């Protein structure tokens, strides 16, 4: 049995909305990851089973390793089909905002969502949700939005309507947001949910292979290169990797190729904090990814130095400047956080 995480009043409220709704739009964050697409499609399959007209819209493209997911071909990319997406958003009865806590995380879609007269619900697990939805289901203690979607559907009384396809999407989100159940994954109820998803006929081992073992040769060579250039800061228990635009060009980089790189330095003994700096190909900025193990607060450092945020162990931000300047700021941050980085436990 599962603990009742989501408040009953919110479940009742959302159920009432759905009873009267026909058109539902599901939106998720820019640079959609496994949990963004997994939770969105998990909810989409469920709404489809209830006879609703549902559409998933995300700001921009998602990585190839998620394209096997059932329903992913119908995910609408806002940067390609803005007009059509704007119409769906404006005409929706209900808009479900999944896996983001701040309206700026859906970038250009934000104004259309805010302007829509649709009833809005936020379902998310990031800290400090902004107040732009009538119903806010925000649970930072839950490791993925996909898990929240599972809990929501069950609490509404529709476990039996979760299809194998929907279960595959939910599992994918739970798996990717926990690094294959290697972090944020000590809640025993996660494994009860996995057991329930297996009862729907999903092949979890196959899902793992489809997500993690379908890379190109050039991606593996890029990984080798990036690691060969890695800088370790033994005095700070930290490591830094980076990737410039020029280097991306050398290795035929495509979006998603560096997914997961930031976790690798954490496999070094005594490294508790890892940073990945990647020069963006679209905007003149350096995208920052931060990961930690234990109690080191990546999100505090991201907010203080890189105009970002996120979770304790996984955060990110942006830096407008050169790679050299970004490295300098990172090293200043290391100095500032040295006491925490070197704290035992
Ligand atoms: P990633 O390193 O995978 O891009 O991001 C990890 C987590 O950091 C995301 O799930 C999100 O919570 C947070 N994050 C990433 N980039 C940003 C950003 O620019 N601003 C904020 N506030 N959070 C971010
Ligand atoms: Mn998530």
mmCIF file of C-alpha atoms and ligand atoms in Angstrom:
data_model
loop_
_atom_site.group_PDB
_atom_site.id
_atom_site.type_symbol
_atom_site.label_atom_id
_atom_site.label_comp_id
_atom_site.label_asym_id
_atom_site.label_seq_id
_atom_site.Cartn_x
_atom_site.Cartn_y
_atom_site.Cartn_z
ATOM 1 C CA UNK A 1 0.000 0.000 0.000
ATOM 2 C CA UNK A 2 1.057 3.555 -0.688
ATOM 3 C CA UNK A 3 1.092 6.457 1.732
ATOM 4 C CA UNK A 4 -1.414 9.165 0.808
ATOM 5 C CA UNK A 5 1.075 11.782 -0.310
ATOM 6 C CA UNK A 6 -1.235 14.090 -2.270
ATOM 7 C CA UNK A 7 -3.911 15.911 -0.236
ATOM 8 C CA UNK A 8 -7.412 14.483 -0.738
ATOM 9 C CA UNK A 9 -8.936 17.933 -1.354
ATOM 10 C CA UNK A 10 -6.632 18.428 -4.361
ATOM 11 C CA UNK A 11 -7.509 15.021 -5.792
ATOM 12 C CA UNK A 12 -11.217 15.805 -5.418
ATOM 13 C CA UNK A 13 -10.763 19.240 -6.978
ATOM 14 C CA UNK A 14 -8.877 17.877 -9.996
ATOM 15 C CA UNK A 15 -11.372 15.014 -10.418
ATOM 16 C CA UNK A 16 -14.188 17.593 -10.604
ATOM 17 C CA UNK A 17 -12.308 19.571 -13.256
ATOM 18 C CA UNK A 18 -11.698 16.466 -15.347
ATOM 19 C CA UNK A 19 -15.320 15.358 -15.126
ATOM 20 C CA UNK A 20 -16.322 18.557 -16.915
ATOM 21 C CA UNK A 21 -13.294 18.905 -19.196
ATOM 22 C CA UNK A 22 -13.003 17.748 -22.759
ATOM 23 C CA UNK A 23 -9.804 19.398 -23.959
ATOM 24 C CA UNK A 24 -6.718 18.999 -21.804
ATOM 25 C CA UNK A 25 -3.265 20.364 -22.554
ATOM 26 C CA UNK A 26 -0.197 19.022 -20.766
ATOM 27 C CA UNK A 27 2.924 21.207 -20.762
ATOM 28 C CA UNK A 28 6.436 20.557 -19.490
ATOM 29 C CA UNK A 29 9.785 22.282 -19.281
ATOM 30 C CA UNK A 30 12.333 23.416 -21.869
ATOM 31 C CA UNK A 31 14.977 20.818 -22.722
ATOM 32 C CA UNK A 32 12.544 18.060 -21.768
ATOM 33 C CA UNK A 33 14.148 15.128 -19.951
ATOM 34 C CA UNK A 34 12.915 11.614 -19.208
ATOM 35 C CA UNK A 35 10.724 12.749 -16.347
ATOM 36 C CA UNK A 36 9.225 15.676 -18.290
ATOM 37 C CA UNK A 37 8.269 13.427 -21.218
ATOM 38 C CA UNK A 38 7.529 10.387 -19.026
ATOM 39 C CA UNK A 39 5.145 12.185 -16.683
ATOM 40 C CA UNK A 40 3.468 14.062 -19.556
ATOM 41 C CA UNK A 41 2.916 10.936 -21.636
ATOM 42 C CA UNK A 42 1.939 8.914 -18.559
ATOM 43 C CA UNK A 43 -0.847 11.415 -17.893
ATOM 44 C CA UNK A 44 -1.647 11.652 -21.626
ATOM 45 C CA UNK A 45 -2.228 7.889 -21.939
ATOM 46 C CA UNK A 46 -4.492 8.001 -18.904
ATOM 47 C CA UNK A 47 -6.542 10.946 -20.205
ATOM 48 C CA UNK A 48 -6.807 9.209 -23.555
ATOM 49 C CA UNK A 49 -8.255 6.159 -21.798
ATOM 50 C CA UNK A 50 -10.876 8.445 -20.260
ATOM 51 C CA UNK A 51 -11.964 9.734 -23.666
ATOM 52 C CA UNK A 52 -10.430 13.198 -23.277
ATOM 53 C CA UNK A 53 -8.829 15.120 -26.096
ATOM 54 C CA UNK A 54 -5.350 15.598 -24.683
ATOM 55 C CA UNK A 55 -2.203 17.139 -26.145
ATOM 56 C CA UNK A 56 1.336 17.278 -24.785
ATOM 57 C CA UNK A 57 3.259 20.454 -25.667
ATOM 58 C CA UNK A 58 6.897 21.145 -24.770
ATOM 59 C CA UNK A 59 8.990 24.226 -25.621
ATOM 60 C CA UNK A 60 11.571 22.422 -27.752
ATOM 61 C CA UNK A 61 12.938 19.085 -28.916
ATOM 62 C CA UNK A 62 13.734 16.199 -26.576
ATOM 63 C CA UNK A 63 16.578 13.683 -26.900
ATOM 64 C CA UNK A 64 16.452 10.770 -29.345
ATOM 65 C CA UNK A 65 16.768 8.213 -26.551
ATOM 66 C CA UNK A 66 13.232 9.122 -25.468
ATOM 67 C CA UNK A 67 11.693 8.823 -28.920
ATOM 68 C CA UNK A 68 10.734 5.149 -28.508
ATOM 69 C CA UNK A 69 8.263 6.146 -25.820
ATOM 70 C CA UNK A 70 4.669 5.333 -26.747
ATOM 71 C CA UNK A 71 2.953 8.577 -27.739
ATOM 72 C CA UNK A 72 6.171 10.553 -28.174
ATOM 73 C CA UNK A 73 5.471 11.122 -31.873
ATOM 74 C CA UNK A 74 2.407 13.141 -30.922
ATOM 75 C CA UNK A 75 4.287 15.476 -28.568
ATOM 76 C CA UNK A 76 4.031 18.958 -30.022
ATOM 77 C CA UNK A 77 7.148 21.139 -30.098
ATOM 78 C CA UNK A 78 6.266 24.760 -29.415
ATOM 79 C CA UNK A 79 9.246 26.177 -31.289
ATOM 80 C CA UNK A 80 8.067 24.433 -34.481
ATOM 81 C CA UNK A 81 4.281 24.605 -34.278
ATOM 82 C CA UNK A 82 3.702 27.766 -32.270
ATOM 83 C CA UNK A 83 0.438 28.790 -33.924
ATOM 84 C CA UNK A 84 -1.241 25.420 -33.536
ATOM 85 C CA UNK A 85 0.062 25.076 -29.988
ATOM 86 C CA UNK A 86 -1.175 28.561 -29.076
ATOM 87 C CA UNK A 87 -4.642 27.604 -30.301
ATOM 88 C CA UNK A 88 -4.680 24.382 -28.252
ATOM 89 C CA UNK A 89 -3.495 26.268 -25.161
ATOM 90 C CA UNK A 90 -6.078 29.032 -25.610
ATOM 91 C CA UNK A 91 -8.945 26.586 -26.166
ATOM 92 C CA UNK A 92 -8.054 24.101 -23.414
ATOM 93 C CA UNK A 93 -10.443 23.460 -20.544
ATOM 94 C CA UNK A 94 -7.630 22.294 -18.281
ATOM 95 C CA UNK A 95 -3.857 22.816 -18.509
ATOM 96 C CA UNK A 96 -1.591 20.465 -16.547
ATOM 97 C CA UNK A 97 1.865 21.918 -15.832
ATOM 98 C CA UNK A 98 4.244 19.038 -15.186
ATOM 99 C CA UNK A 99 7.789 18.819 -13.796
ATOM 100 C CA UNK A 100 8.544 22.545 -13.468
ATOM 101 C CA UNK A 101 8.075 25.065 -10.687
ATOM 102 C CA UNK A 102 8.464 28.432 -12.401
ATOM 103 C CA UNK A 103 6.738 29.810 -15.478
ATOM 104 C CA UNK A 104 10.064 30.845 -17.073
ATOM 105 C CA UNK A 105 10.928 27.127 -17.365
ATOM 106 C CA UNK A 106 8.493 26.843 -20.292
ATOM 107 C CA UNK A 107 10.084 29.891 -21.942
ATOM 108 C CA UNK A 108 8.061 31.330 -24.842
ATOM 109 C CA UNK A 109 5.028 29.175 -24.008
ATOM 110 C CA UNK A 110 4.650 30.940 -20.684
ATOM 111 C CA UNK A 111 2.639 33.902 -21.919
ATOM 112 C CA UNK A 112 0.157 31.697 -23.807
ATOM 113 C CA UNK A 113 -0.341 29.489 -20.730
ATOM 114 C CA UNK A 114 -0.789 32.498 -18.433
ATOM 115 C CA UNK A 115 -3.232 34.113 -20.862
ATOM 116 C CA UNK A 116 -5.382 30.989 -21.321
ATOM 117 C CA UNK A 117 -8.680 30.886 -19.447
ATOM 118 C CA UNK A 118 -8.163 27.146 -18.833
ATOM 119 C CA UNK A 119 -8.128 25.835 -15.271
ATOM 120 C CA UNK A 120 -4.495 25.168 -14.354
ATOM 121 C CA UNK A 121 -2.888 22.523 -12.181
ATOM 122 C CA UNK A 122 0.797 22.172 -11.292
ATOM 123 C CA UNK A 123 2.147 18.683 -10.601
ATOM 124 C CA UNK A 124 5.821 18.863 -9.720
ATOM 125 C CA UNK A 125 8.649 17.916 -7.381
ATOM 126 C CA UNK A 126 10.911 20.984 -7.502
ATOM 127 C CA UNK A 127 11.266 23.259 -4.475
ATOM 128 C CA UNK A 128 9.439 26.583 -4.193
ATOM 129 C CA UNK A 129 6.645 26.384 -6.787
ATOM 130 C CA UNK A 130 5.470 29.698 -8.195
ATOM 131 C CA UNK A 131 1.838 30.602 -7.780
ATOM 132 C CA UNK A 132 0.464 30.464 -11.333
ATOM 133 C CA UNK A 133 -1.909 27.496 -10.992
ATOM 134 C CA UNK A 134 -5.143 27.093 -9.049
ATOM 135 C CA UNK A 135 -4.239 23.590 -7.831
ATOM 136 C CA UNK A 136 -0.617 23.095 -6.777
ATOM 137 C CA UNK A 137 0.515 19.519 -6.176
ATOM 138 C CA UNK A 138 4.152 20.099 -5.243
ATOM 139 C CA UNK A 139 6.154 17.368 -3.525
ATOM 140 C CA UNK A 140 9.935 17.906 -3.491
ATOM 141 C CA UNK A 141 10.285 14.815 -1.293
ATOM 142 C CA UNK A 142 9.080 12.651 -4.194
ATOM 143 C CA UNK A 143 11.872 11.784 -6.613
ATOM 144 C CA UNK A 144 10.013 12.249 -9.901
ATOM 145 C CA UNK A 145 6.930 13.896 -11.317
ATOM 146 C CA UNK A 146 6.193 10.590 -13.025
ATOM 147 C CA UNK A 147 5.817 8.962 -9.603
ATOM 148 C CA UNK A 148 3.386 11.736 -8.645
ATOM 149 C CA UNK A 149 1.358 11.032 -11.797
ATOM 150 C CA UNK A 150 1.149 7.362 -10.818
ATOM 151 C CA UNK A 151 0.049 8.315 -7.319
ATOM 152 C CA UNK A 152 -2.509 10.787 -8.662
ATOM 153 C CA UNK A 153 -4.106 8.314 -11.089
ATOM 154 C CA UNK A 154 -4.278 5.634 -8.380
ATOM 155 C CA UNK A 155 -5.771 7.979 -5.817
ATOM 156 C CA UNK A 156 -8.415 9.001 -8.348
ATOM 157 C CA UNK A 157 -9.311 5.321 -8.466
ATOM 158 C CA UNK A 158 -8.075 4.504 -11.959
ATOM 159 C CA UNK A 159 -5.135 2.137 -11.433
ATOM 160 C CA UNK A 160 -6.928 -0.367 -13.646
ATOM 161 C CA UNK A 161 -6.998 2.151 -16.515
ATOM 162 C CA UNK A 162 -3.213 2.521 -16.615
ATOM 163 C CA UNK A 163 -2.140 0.819 -19.829
ATOM 164 C CA UNK A 164 1.145 -0.920 -20.504
ATOM 165 C CA UNK A 165 2.134 2.097 -22.639
ATOM 166 C CA UNK A 166 1.290 4.542 -19.853
ATOM 167 C CA UNK A 167 3.196 2.384 -17.367
ATOM 168 C CA UNK A 168 6.268 2.408 -19.641
ATOM 169 C CA UNK A 169 6.255 6.215 -19.704
ATOM 170 C CA UNK A 170 5.827 6.517 -15.935
ATOM 171 C CA UNK A 171 8.612 3.999 -15.325
ATOM 172 C CA UNK A 172 10.951 5.873 -17.671
ATOM 173 C CA UNK A 173 10.471 9.137 -15.760
ATOM 174 C CA UNK A 174 11.012 7.452 -12.401
ATOM 175 C CA UNK A 175 14.122 5.728 -13.701
ATOM 176 C CA UNK A 176 15.761 8.745 -15.358
ATOM 177 C CA UNK A 177 15.186 11.174 -12.456
ATOM 178 C CA UNK A 178 16.909 8.753 -10.071
ATOM 179 C CA UNK A 179 19.794 7.782 -12.372
ATOM 180 C CA UNK A 180 18.407 4.266 -12.734
ATOM 181 C CA UNK A 181 17.421 4.192 -9.024
ATOM 182 C CA UNK A 182 20.905 5.115 -7.816
ATOM 183 C CA UNK A 183 20.042 8.433 -6.108
ATOM 184 C CA UNK A 184 16.958 9.980 -4.457
ATOM 185 C CA UNK A 185 15.618 6.466 -4.478
ATOM 186 C CA UNK A 186 15.589 5.161 -0.908
ATOM 187 C CA UNK A 187 11.838 5.500 -0.478
ATOM 188 C CA UNK A 188 10.621 1.928 -0.342
ATOM 189 C CA UNK A 189 7.313 2.898 -1.941
ATOM 190 C CA UNK A 190 9.191 3.492 -5.210
ATOM 191 C CA UNK A 191 9.692 -0.263 -5.412
ATOM 192 C CA UNK A 192 6.077 -0.973 -4.634
ATOM 193 C CA UNK A 193 5.164 1.300 -7.561
ATOM 194 C CA UNK A 194 7.672 -0.459 -9.821
ATOM 195 C CA UNK A 195 6.060 -3.736 -8.871
ATOM 196 C CA UNK A 196 2.660 -2.347 -9.813
ATOM 197 C CA UNK A 197 4.048 -1.079 -13.143
ATOM 198 C CA UNK A 198 5.538 -4.519 -13.829
ATOM 199 C CA UNK A 199 2.059 -5.948 -13.338
ATOM 200 C CA UNK A 200 1.064 -3.920 -16.405
ATOM 201 C CA UNK A 201 3.539 -5.912 -18.480
ATOM 202 C CA UNK A 202 6.401 -3.427 -18.835
ATOM 203 C CA UNK A 203 9.912 -4.776 -19.503
ATOM 204 C CA UNK A 204 12.040 -2.613 -17.224
ATOM 205 C CA UNK A 205 15.324 -4.125 -18.410
ATOM 206 C CA UNK A 206 14.433 -3.321 -22.002
ATOM 207 C CA UNK A 207 13.466 0.251 -21.039
ATOM 208 C CA UNK A 208 16.871 0.670 -19.372
ATOM 209 C CA UNK A 209 18.638 -0.463 -22.547
ATOM 210 C CA UNK A 210 16.525 1.768 -24.762
ATOM 211 C CA UNK A 211 17.288 4.838 -22.642
ATOM 212 C CA UNK A 212 20.912 4.286 -21.657
ATOM 213 C CA UNK A 213 22.470 1.997 -24.252
ATOM 214 C CA UNK A 214 21.539 3.495 -27.599
ATOM 215 C CA UNK A 215 24.268 6.039 -28.066
ATOM 216 C CA UNK A 216 26.350 6.721 -31.148
ATOM 217 C CA UNK A 217 30.047 5.929 -31.462
ATOM 218 C CA UNK A 218 30.847 9.653 -31.596
ATOM 219 C CA UNK A 219 29.048 10.189 -28.299
ATOM 220 C CA UNK A 220 31.238 7.602 -26.598
ATOM 221 C CA UNK A 221 34.365 9.200 -28.097
ATOM 222 C CA UNK A 222 33.146 12.608 -26.951
ATOM 223 C CA UNK A 223 32.743 11.194 -23.449
ATOM 224 C CA UNK A 224 36.311 9.877 -23.545
ATOM 225 C CA UNK A 225 37.576 13.259 -24.653
ATOM 226 C CA UNK A 226 35.616 15.233 -22.038
ATOM 227 C CA UNK A 227 36.875 12.927 -19.269
ATOM 228 C CA UNK A 228 40.458 13.221 -20.481
ATOM 229 C CA UNK A 229 40.156 16.997 -20.008
ATOM 230 C CA UNK A 230 38.485 16.749 -16.583
ATOM 231 C CA UNK A 231 39.929 18.814 -13.752
ATOM 232 C CA UNK A 232 39.795 17.335 -10.248
ATOM 233 C CA UNK A 233 40.027 19.525 -7.149
ATOM 234 C CA UNK A 234 41.084 17.034 -4.440
ATOM 235 C CA UNK A 235 41.183 19.754 -1.768
ATOM 236 C CA UNK A 236 37.547 20.550 -2.487
ATOM 237 C CA UNK A 237 36.260 17.016 -3.221
ATOM 238 C CA UNK A 238 35.077 18.362 -6.548
ATOM 239 C CA UNK A 239 35.559 17.897 -10.280
ATOM 240 C CA UNK A 240 34.884 19.980 -13.377
ATOM 241 C CA UNK A 241 34.238 18.946 -16.975
ATOM 242 C CA UNK A 242 33.441 21.219 -19.890
ATOM 243 C CA UNK A 243 32.544 21.294 -23.552
ATOM 244 C CA UNK A 244 32.983 24.238 -25.904
ATOM 245 C CA UNK A 245 31.147 24.744 -29.185
ATOM 246 C CA UNK A 246 34.356 24.045 -31.070
ATOM 247 C CA UNK A 247 34.739 20.695 -29.280
ATOM 248 C CA UNK A 248 31.102 19.831 -29.960
ATOM 249 C CA UNK A 249 31.750 20.387 -33.649
ATOM 250 C CA UNK A 250 34.777 18.087 -33.595
ATOM 251 C CA UNK A 251 32.669 15.186 -32.272
ATOM 252 C CA UNK A 252 29.510 15.688 -34.384
ATOM 253 C CA UNK A 253 27.668 16.640 -31.217
ATOM 254 C CA UNK A 254 23.901 16.400 -31.314
ATOM 255 C CA UNK A 255 21.493 17.463 -28.596
ATOM 256 C CA UNK A 256 21.479 14.962 -25.757
ATOM 257 C CA UNK A 257 24.954 13.593 -26.466
ATOM 258 C CA UNK A 258 26.297 14.981 -23.195
ATOM 259 C CA UNK A 259 23.327 13.775 -21.158
ATOM 260 C CA UNK A 260 24.619 12.066 -18.013
ATOM 261 C CA UNK A 261 28.238 13.240 -18.362
ATOM 262 C CA UNK A 262 27.952 15.370 -15.228
ATOM 263 C CA UNK A 263 27.345 12.274 -13.095
ATOM 264 C CA UNK A 264 30.524 10.485 -14.132
ATOM 265 C CA UNK A 265 33.050 12.425 -11.968
ATOM 266 C CA UNK A 266 31.020 11.419 -8.909
ATOM 267 C CA UNK A 267 32.302 7.894 -9.438
ATOM 268 C CA UNK A 268 35.740 9.068 -8.234
ATOM 269 C CA UNK A 269 36.346 8.201 -4.598
ATOM 270 C CA UNK A 270 35.929 11.285 -2.367
ATOM 271 C CA UNK A 271 34.480 13.481 -5.131
ATOM 272 C CA UNK A 272 31.133 14.711 -3.827
ATOM 273 C CA UNK A 273 30.468 17.570 -6.231
ATOM 274 C CA UNK A 274 30.600 17.648 -10.015
ATOM 275 C CA UNK A 275 30.129 20.489 -12.464
ATOM 276 C CA UNK A 276 29.648 20.373 -16.221
ATOM 277 C CA UNK A 277 29.962 23.552 -18.296
ATOM 278 C CA UNK A 278 28.563 23.342 -21.822
ATOM 279 C CA UNK A 279 28.635 26.175 -24.305
ATOM 280 C CA UNK A 280 25.112 26.503 -25.711
ATOM 281 C CA UNK A 281 24.654 26.305 -29.472
ATOM 282 C CA UNK A 282 21.625 28.586 -29.606
ATOM 283 C CA UNK A 283 22.131 31.228 -26.952
ATOM 284 C CA UNK A 284 25.405 33.030 -26.093
ATOM 285 C CA UNK A 285 25.699 31.314 -22.754
ATOM 286 C CA UNK A 286 27.258 28.463 -20.830
ATOM 287 C CA UNK A 287 24.783 25.919 -19.493
ATOM 288 C CA UNK A 288 25.746 24.769 -16.014
ATOM 289 C CA UNK A 289 24.896 21.317 -14.657
ATOM 290 C CA UNK A 290 25.698 20.461 -11.061
ATOM 291 C CA UNK A 291 25.479 17.156 -9.217
ATOM 292 C CA UNK A 292 26.396 16.149 -5.685
ATOM 293 C CA UNK A 293 26.241 13.159 -3.423
ATOM 294 C CA UNK A 294 25.224 13.418 0.225
ATOM 295 C CA UNK A 295 24.249 16.709 1.758
ATOM 296 C CA UNK A 296 26.111 19.193 -0.440
ATOM 297 C CA UNK A 297 23.519 21.706 -1.706
ATOM 298 C CA UNK A 298 24.052 22.128 -5.453
ATOM 299 C CA UNK A 299 20.932 24.254 -5.632
ATOM 300 C CA UNK A 300 22.307 26.867 -3.207
ATOM 301 C CA UNK A 301 25.533 27.161 -5.166
ATOM 302 C CA UNK A 302 23.582 27.293 -8.463
ATOM 303 C CA UNK A 303 21.393 30.111 -7.159
ATOM 304 C CA UNK A 304 24.281 32.080 -5.677
ATOM 305 C CA UNK A 305 26.711 31.827 -8.574
ATOM 306 C CA UNK A 306 24.844 30.765 -11.703
ATOM 307 C CA UNK A 307 21.421 32.360 -11.565
ATOM 308 C CA UNK A 308 19.836 28.912 -11.299
ATOM 309 C CA UNK A 309 18.448 26.387 -8.881
ATOM 310 C CA UNK A 310 17.034 22.893 -8.721
ATOM 311 C CA UNK A 311 17.332 20.044 -6.275
ATOM 312 C CA UNK A 312 19.843 19.475 -3.477
ATOM 313 C CA UNK A 313 21.771 16.868 -5.504
ATOM 314 C CA UNK A 314 20.955 17.974 -9.067
ATOM 315 C CA UNK A 315 20.762 21.573 -10.165
ATOM 316 C CA UNK A 316 21.629 23.846 -12.998
ATOM 317 C CA UNK A 317 21.946 27.395 -14.147
ATOM 318 C CA UNK A 318 23.163 29.681 -16.886
ATOM 319 C CA UNK A 319 26.227 31.856 -17.277
ATOM 320 C CA UNK A 320 26.522 34.660 -19.782
ATOM 321 C CA UNK A 321 30.208 34.988 -20.571
ATOM 322 C CA UNK A 322 33.117 32.950 -21.836
ATOM 323 C CA UNK A 323 34.082 29.430 -20.795
ATOM 324 C CA UNK A 324 37.157 30.850 -19.044
ATOM 325 C CA UNK A 325 35.012 33.244 -17.026
ATOM 326 C CA UNK A 326 32.601 30.449 -16.127
ATOM 327 C CA UNK A 327 35.537 28.344 -14.864
ATOM 328 C CA UNK A 328 36.744 31.269 -12.771
ATOM 329 C CA UNK A 329 33.317 31.698 -11.207
ATOM 330 C CA UNK A 330 33.161 27.960 -10.523
ATOM 331 C CA UNK A 331 36.524 28.084 -8.746
ATOM 332 C CA UNK A 332 35.375 31.064 -6.669
ATOM 333 C CA UNK A 333 32.279 29.066 -5.752
ATOM 334 C CA UNK A 334 34.464 26.129 -4.696
ATOM 335 C CA UNK A 335 36.441 28.385 -2.376
ATOM 336 C CA UNK A 336 33.265 29.831 -0.893
ATOM 337 C CA UNK A 337 31.768 26.391 -0.338
ATOM 338 C CA UNK A 338 34.974 24.683 0.789
ATOM 339 C CA UNK A 339 33.778 24.235 4.398
ATOM 340 C CA UNK A 340 30.641 22.421 3.225
ATOM 341 C CA UNK A 341 32.518 20.412 0.591
ATOM 342 C CA UNK A 342 34.999 19.218 3.174
ATOM 343 C CA UNK A 343 32.441 18.589 5.917
ATOM 344 C CA UNK A 344 32.246 14.965 6.982
ATOM 345 C CA UNK A 345 28.996 13.135 6.345
HETATM 346 P P1 LIG B 1 20.327 19.393 -15.671
HETATM 347 O O1 LIG B 1 21.691 19.417 -15.093
HETATM 348 O O2 LIG B 1 19.846 17.994 -15.903
HETATM 349 O O3 LIG B 1 20.158 20.293 -16.838
HETATM 350 O O4 LIG B 1 19.356 19.984 -14.561
HETATM 351 C C1 LIG B 1 19.176 19.355 -13.327
HETATM 352 C C2 LIG B 1 18.114 20.079 -12.545
HETATM 353 O O5 LIG B 1 18.556 21.399 -12.259
HETATM 354 C C3 LIG B 1 16.818 20.278 -13.295
HETATM 355 O O6 LIG B 1 15.945 19.219 -13.045
HETATM 356 C C4 LIG B 1 16.285 21.563 -12.719
HETATM 357 O O7 LIG B 1 15.639 21.303 -11.515
HETATM 358 C C5 LIG B 1 17.517 22.336 -12.370
HETATM 359 N N1 LIG B 1 17.898 23.343 -13.372
HETATM 360 C C6 LIG B 1 18.621 23.139 -14.503
HETATM 361 N N2 LIG B 1 18.842 24.286 -15.156
HETATM 362 C C7 LIG B 1 18.250 25.254 -14.420
HETATM 363 C C8 LIG B 1 18.148 26.677 -14.562
HETATM 364 O O8 LIG B 1 18.655 27.291 -15.494
HETATM 365 N N3 LIG B 1 17.461 27.320 -13.600
HETATM 366 C C9 LIG B 1 16.909 26.667 -12.534
HETATM 367 N N4 LIG B 1 16.241 27.397 -11.610
HETATM 368 N N5 LIG B 1 17.001 25.351 -12.365
HETATM 369 C C10 LIG B 1 17.657 24.646 -13.284
HETATM 370 MN MN1 LIG B 2 11.618 15.656 -12.685
#
